[in-house]
């Protein structure tokens, strides 16, 4: 049985933490049913201030860099680049905190937790959109189920060498699977179709979103749609049980080309 642990580290989001705890507990069985993945023994969500997000995310990237560079001989230039990544991660968190509704991290042994800034939810209009908030929390569960399935090896992704999302098949696969699971499971949790609400996002959110759009060259939305379409086609062809083999057999992770052409991935799967 999964234990839900929502920690309010802001000191002022106690009611939100209670509401999230209740919903996550209700949603967990549906996410496991849809994905056919087991959730971690403990699903941990941390509600943080912006400085808290930056500190936690920077520490996570530092752990990932240390993991990824163990027994790897780096040049002096590479050492400097690797050492700069946690600092850059903290800076990015402070700069675009309103854009990411949740951030998946893991500890040194691969146990996941999700970082959420309640202030960011407010700027995105999610605190006044119950269905949208439910979708977010279902995605949180789906992502943590991925980590449990791969024992933290694939998800969250590696930090070194640094790779853009558009060139990272694991990142795209994770996002597409979480998007698919959210679409499939949320109506089951709610007991009704998701209400498509036009949220009133703040100027702060719009400004930060524009920065992210420019940095990603506008590719994020297209990449996510393509990854979700890949999961759609794969699930229709082989179902969750067949799909989930890739979390434990990493050679089955699709390449960038296969994410664009799911048929090619399906053709190379073992019988």
Coordinates of C-alpha atoms in Angstrom, one line a residue:
X1 CA 0.0 0.0 0.0
X2 CA 1.3 3.4 -0.9
X3 CA 1.7 6.1 1.7
X4 CA 1.1 9.7 0.7
X5 CA 3.5 12.3 2.3
X6 CA 2.8 15.9 1.4
X7 CA 5.2 18.2 3.2
X8 CA 4.4 21.9 3.6
X9 CA 7.8 23.6 3.8
X10 CA 6.4 27.0 3.1
X11 CA 4.8 27.4 6.5
X12 CA 1.6 28.8 5.0
X13 CA 0.1 26.1 2.7
X14 CA -1.2 23.7 5.2
X15 CA -4.7 23.5 3.7
X16 CA -3.4 22.9 0.2
X17 CA -1.2 20.1 1.6
X18 CA -4.2 18.5 3.2
X19 CA -6.2 18.8 0.0
X20 CA -3.4 17.4 -2.1
X21 CA -2.9 14.5 0.3
X22 CA -6.6 13.6 0.0
X23 CA -6.6 13.7 -3.8
X24 CA -3.4 11.8 -4.2
X25 CA -4.7 9.0 -2.0
X26 CA -7.9 8.8 -4.0
X27 CA -6.1 9.0 -7.4
X28 CA -3.3 6.5 -6.7
X29 CA -5.3 3.3 -7.5
X30 CA -6.6 4.7 -10.8
X31 CA -3.1 5.7 -11.9
X32 CA -1.8 2.2 -11.1
X33 CA -4.7 0.7 -12.9
X34 CA -4.3 2.8 -16.1
X35 CA -0.5 2.5 -16.2
X36 CA -0.2 -1.0 -14.8
X37 CA 2.8 0.4 -12.8
X38 CA 3.3 0.3 -9.1
X39 CA 3.7 3.5 -7.2
X40 CA 6.6 3.9 -4.8
X41 CA 6.0 2.8 -1.2
X42 CA 5.9 6.5 -0.3
X43 CA 4.8 9.2 -2.7
X44 CA 6.4 12.4 -1.5
X45 CA 5.4 15.9 -2.5
X46 CA 7.2 19.0 -1.1
X47 CA 5.5 22.4 -1.1
X48 CA 8.3 25.0 -1.3
X49 CA 9.0 28.6 -1.6
X50 CA 11.0 29.8 -4.6
X51 CA 14.3 29.8 -2.7
X52 CA 13.4 26.4 -1.4
X53 CA 12.8 25.1 -4.9
X54 CA 16.1 26.5 -6.1
X55 CA 18.0 24.9 -3.2
X56 CA 16.4 21.5 -3.6
X57 CA 16.7 21.4 -7.4
X58 CA 20.3 22.5 -7.3
X59 CA 21.1 19.8 -4.8
X60 CA 19.4 17.2 -7.0
X61 CA 21.4 18.2 -10.1
X62 CA 24.6 18.0 -8.0
X63 CA 23.7 14.5 -7.0
X64 CA 22.9 13.5 -10.5
X65 CA 26.2 15.0 -11.8
X66 CA 28.1 13.0 -9.1
X67 CA 26.3 9.8 -10.1
X68 CA 26.8 10.3 -13.8
X69 CA 30.5 11.2 -13.6
X70 CA 31.5 8.4 -11.1
X71 CA 34.4 6.5 -12.7
X72 CA 34.4 8.8 -15.7
X73 CA 37.6 10.7 -16.5
X74 CA 36.7 14.3 -17.3
X75 CA 39.0 16.9 -18.9
X76 CA 39.6 20.1 -17.0
X77 CA 37.1 21.8 -19.2
X78 CA 34.5 19.2 -18.6
X79 CA 35.0 19.3 -14.9
X80 CA 34.3 23.0 -14.9
X81 CA 31.2 22.5 -17.0
X82 CA 29.9 19.7 -14.7
X83 CA 30.6 21.8 -11.6
X84 CA 28.6 24.7 -13.1
X85 CA 25.5 22.7 -13.7
X86 CA 24.1 22.7 -10.1
X87 CA 24.6 26.5 -10.0
X88 CA 22.9 27.0 -13.3
X89 CA 20.0 24.7 -12.2
X90 CA 19.4 26.9 -9.1
X91 CA 19.5 30.0 -11.2
X92 CA 17.0 28.6 -13.7
X93 CA 14.7 27.6 -10.9
X94 CA 14.7 31.2 -9.6
X95 CA 14.2 32.6 -13.1
X96 CA 11.4 30.4 -14.4
X97 CA 9.8 29.1 -11.2
X98 CA 6.3 30.1 -12.2
X99 CA 6.4 28.0 -15.4
X100 CA 6.9 24.5 -14.0
X101 CA 4.0 23.4 -11.9
X102 CA 6.0 20.5 -10.6
X103 CA 9.6 19.3 -10.7
X104 CA 10.5 15.6 -10.3
X105 CA 13.7 14.8 -8.4
X106 CA 15.2 11.8 -6.6
X107 CA 17.5 11.1 -3.8
X108 CA 20.8 9.3 -3.9
X109 CA 19.1 5.8 -3.9
X110 CA 16.6 6.7 -6.6
X111 CA 13.5 7.4 -4.4
X112 CA 11.4 10.1 -6.0
X113 CA 9.8 13.2 -4.7
X114 CA 8.0 16.1 -6.5
X115 CA 8.7 19.7 -5.8
X116 CA 5.8 22.2 -6.1
X117 CA 5.7 25.9 -5.5
X118 CA 2.2 26.9 -4.4
X119 CA 2.9 30.4 -5.6
X120 CA 3.5 29.0 -9.1
X121 CA 0.1 27.3 -9.0
X122 CA -1.5 30.6 -8.2
X123 CA 0.3 32.3 -11.1
X124 CA -0.8 29.6 -13.5
X125 CA -4.4 29.9 -12.3
X126 CA -4.4 26.3 -11.1
X127 CA -5.6 27.1 -7.6
X128 CA -8.9 28.2 -9.1
X129 CA -9.2 25.3 -11.5
X130 CA -9.9 22.1 -9.6
X131 CA -9.8 19.9 -12.6
X132 CA -6.5 21.3 -13.8
X133 CA -5.0 20.8 -10.4
X134 CA -6.2 17.2 -10.4
X135 CA -4.5 16.7 -13.8
X136 CA -1.3 18.0 -12.3
X137 CA -1.4 15.6 -9.3
X138 CA -2.2 12.6 -11.6
X139 CA 0.8 13.5 -13.6
X140 CA 2.9 13.7 -10.4
X141 CA 1.8 10.1 -9.6
X142 CA 2.5 8.9 -13.1
X143 CA 6.0 10.3 -13.0
X144 CA 6.8 8.8 -9.6
X145 CA 5.5 5.4 -10.9
X146 CA 8.0 5.7 -13.8
X147 CA 10.8 6.2 -11.3
X148 CA 9.7 3.2 -9.3
X149 CA 9.5 1.1 -12.5
X150 CA 13.1 1.9 -13.6
X151 CA 14.5 2.1 -10.1
X152 CA 15.6 5.7 -10.8
X153 CA 17.9 4.7 -13.6
X154 CA 16.0 6.3 -16.5
X155 CA 13.8 8.8 -14.7
X156 CA 14.6 11.4 -13.5
X157 CA 17.1 11.9 -16.4
X158 CA 20.8 12.2 -16.3
X159 CA 22.5 15.6 -15.7
X160 CA 25.8 14.8 -17.4
X161 CA 26.4 15.3 -20.2
X162 CA 23.8 18.0 -20.5
X163 CA 21.4 17.3 -23.4
X164 CA 18.5 19.5 -24.6
X165 CA 15.0 18.0 -24.3
X166 CA 14.6 18.0 -28.0
X167 CA 17.6 15.6 -28.3
X168 CA 16.8 13.5 -25.2
X169 CA 14.6 10.4 -26.0
X170 CA 14.3 9.4 -22.3
X171 CA 13.0 12.9 -21.3
X172 CA 10.5 12.9 -24.2
X173 CA 9.4 9.3 -23.4
X174 CA 8.8 10.2 -19.8
X175 CA 6.8 13.3 -20.6
X176 CA 4.7 11.6 -23.3
X177 CA 3.9 8.7 -20.9
X178 CA 2.9 11.0 -18.1
X179 CA 0.8 13.0 -20.5
X180 CA -1.0 9.9 -21.7
X181 CA -1.5 8.6 -18.2
X182 CA -2.9 12.0 -17.1
X183 CA -5.4 12.1 -20.0
X184 CA -6.5 8.5 -19.3
X185 CA -6.7 8.5 -15.5
X186 CA -8.0 11.9 -14.6
X187 CA -11.6 11.4 -15.8
X188 CA -11.7 8.1 -13.9
X189 CA -10.6 9.9 -10.7
X190 CA -13.0 12.8 -11.2
X191 CA -15.9 10.5 -12.3
X192 CA -16.5 12.8 -15.2
X193 CA -14.7 14.4 -18.3
X194 CA -12.2 17.0 -17.4
X195 CA -13.6 20.5 -17.7
X196 CA -11.6 22.6 -20.1
X197 CA -11.2 25.9 -18.2
X198 CA -9.5 28.9 -19.6
X199 CA -7.2 29.9 -16.8
X200 CA -6.2 33.4 -16.0
X201 CA -2.4 33.3 -15.9
X202 CA -0.5 36.1 -14.4
X203 CA 1.9 38.5 -16.1
X204 CA 4.7 36.9 -14.2
X205 CA 3.8 33.5 -15.6
X206 CA 3.5 34.8 -19.2
X207 CA 6.8 36.6 -19.0
X208 CA 8.6 33.5 -17.7
X209 CA 6.8 31.3 -20.2
X210 CA 8.1 33.5 -23.0
X211 CA 11.6 33.1 -21.8
X212 CA 11.2 29.3 -21.8
X213 CA 9.7 29.4 -25.2
X214 CA 12.6 31.3 -26.6
X215 CA 15.2 29.1 -24.9
X216 CA 13.5 25.9 -26.3
X217 CA 13.1 27.5 -29.7
X218 CA 9.4 26.9 -29.4
X219 CA 9.9 23.1 -29.6
X220 CA 8.6 22.0 -26.2
X221 CA 4.9 21.8 -27.2
X222 CA 5.6 20.0 -30.5
X223 CA 8.0 17.5 -28.8
X224 CA 5.4 16.7 -26.1
X225 CA 2.6 16.2 -28.6
X226 CA 4.8 13.8 -30.6
X227 CA 5.9 11.9 -27.6
X228 CA 2.3 11.5 -26.4
X229 CA 1.3 10.3 -29.9
X230 CA 4.1 7.7 -29.7
X231 CA 2.7 6.4 -26.4
X232 CA -0.8 6.4 -27.8
X233 CA 0.2 4.2 -30.7
X234 CA 2.3 1.9 -28.6
X235 CA -0.4 1.4 -26.0
X236 CA -2.9 0.7 -28.8
X237 CA -0.6 -1.9 -30.3
X238 CA 0.9 -3.8 -27.3
X239 CA -0.9 -2.4 -24.2
X240 CA 0.6 -1.2 -20.9
X241 CA 2.1 -4.6 -20.1
X242 CA 4.1 -4.7 -23.3
X243 CA 5.0 -1.1 -23.1
X244 CA 6.2 -1.3 -19.5
X245 CA 9.0 -3.7 -20.4
X246 CA 11.1 -0.7 -21.5
X247 CA 11.3 0.6 -17.9
X248 CA 13.4 -2.4 -16.9
X249 CA 15.0 -3.3 -20.3
X250 CA 16.7 -0.1 -21.3
X251 CA 17.6 -1.3 -24.7
X252 CA 13.9 -1.0 -25.5
X253 CA 13.9 2.8 -25.0
X254 CA 12.9 4.4 -28.3
X255 CA 15.4 6.4 -30.2
X256 CA 14.6 9.9 -31.4
X257 CA 13.9 8.5 -34.8
X258 CA 11.5 5.9 -33.3
X259 CA 9.7 8.5 -31.3
X260 CA 8.9 10.1 -34.7
X261 CA 8.0 6.8 -36.3
X262 CA 6.4 4.4 -33.7
X263 CA 6.1 1.6 -36.2
X264 CA 9.9 1.3 -36.4
X265 CA 10.0 0.9 -32.6
X266 CA 7.2 -1.7 -32.6
X267 CA 9.0 -3.7 -35.4
X268 CA 12.1 -4.1 -33.3
X269 CA 10.4 -5.3 -30.1
X270 CA 11.2 -8.9 -29.2
X271 CA 8.3 -11.3 -29.7

